[in-house]
Amino acid sequence: MAEPFEAVRITDRVYWVGAIDWAIRDFHGYSTDRGTTYNAYLIKADRVTLVDTVKAGFMDQLMSRVRSVIDPGEIDIIVSNHAEMDHSGSLPAAIDVIRPSKVVASEMGVRALNEHFGMEGVDAVGDGETLDLGGLEATFYETRMLHWPDSMFTYLADEELLFSQDGFGMHLASTERFSDELPDRVLDWEAAKYYANILLPYSPVVKKLLARVGELGLKPRHVCPDHGPVWRGETERIVSAYARWAEQSPTNKVVIVYDTMWGSTAKMAQAVADGVASAGGSAKVIPLRASTRSDVATEVLDAGALVVGTPTLNNQVFPTLGDTLTYLKGLKPRNLIGATFGSYGWSGEGAKHAHEILREMGVEMVQGQDEIVASRYVPDDGVLRACRELGADVVGRLPA
Ligand code: FEO
């Protein structure tokens, strides 16, 4: 009898058997406007192998897709490339059903699976170690801190295919399984968003990994991540994007992120943006009431400057800015210059606090705390002119 969910063939011997989550909109604080997929892969070698599983709650979809190809009991080996719950949540139940002869993970993965589920009997595979799948050989590469300590890649040289767990992935629910079936603008935005929100803090590790991939001469025709589409035949495209994002070279794009109580800080943001444009820069204005912290991180990825506008509320930075700046600080963006501005009623600490947070993030501030453009209540033309000059001044310090 036909299965309700079917596997998708990637190569003669490799199938996608993951799950599509059309409904998720918040992935531990990351706004997933287009949903996501939890990708798992089946290798039909003599020793049938399952690479990763899916989030708990999606086990039925995984098993149905496996059954569309083989009886799950034929699976001999399970590889866990990454222990985070979106890929291991179904692993204990899958082991119960499949009864594989072998489950493998990196050394840190063995530990993580034990600490997550009390799981025992998982075999550690070392960096560069190979496993004979019978007619195919799998090679494991540790990718520590991309983005967890346990993370690893699995490479099938015979198939020229890389299972890259979270690396090169994106949160995108679609029935299209391959990158060349999807619009470029969707791929470019979602891949950048994934990098900015998940991998950005580990950019130095990304650089080392890309160098190592070059040294090893790995040139996969397929890159199979744990989220989103499989990169098919255009793997250089995503690899070169990662090289660019890891560098985070400054551009003349200025991200102006603000919130407002009675419209004063909003007016100031508009004037800063006009100043940016007047000096030949590109302004991206982000009103936080209508945007998410994840969108801010994505826009900052290819920016040269971050300018923050905040009212003062109860002597503090406005709460939405507090949230977003805390989030950005953890992502460790590099090579940014910055400034702050904002309105206030009687005390005016908000923009000063934001200035301090940016400074702690390593943003090179173009103004001292006593030079912050601030407006008591409603900005007059003089204040708005100062905002415009601030925008132009920031652009003047960026590459053309
Ligand atoms: Fe998709 Fe780090 O889990």
PDB file of C-alpha atoms and ligand atoms in Angstrom, residues 82 84 86-87 147 166 194 227, ligand 1:
ATOM      1  CA  HIS A  82      24.096  16.790  15.470  1.00  0.00           C
ATOM      2  CA  GLU A  84      20.235  19.327  19.007  1.00  0.00           C
ATOM      3  CA  ASP A  86      15.356  19.264  16.141  1.00  0.00           C
ATOM      4  CA  HIS A  87      17.488  16.418  14.750  1.00  0.00           C
ATOM      5  CA  HIS A 147      27.336  25.333  15.858  1.00  0.00           C
ATOM      6  CA  ASP A 166      23.043  22.770  10.210  1.00  0.00           C
ATOM      7  CA  TYR A 194      20.281  31.351   8.884  1.00  0.00           C
ATOM      8  CA  HIS A 227      17.164  22.333   7.175  1.00  0.00           C
TER       9      HIS A 227
HETATM   10 FE1  FEO B   1      19.035  22.411  13.443  1.00  0.00          FE
HETATM   11 FE2  FEO B   1      21.495  23.057  15.692  1.00  0.00          FE
HETATM   12  O1  FEO B   1      19.907  22.313  15.085  1.00  0.00           O
END
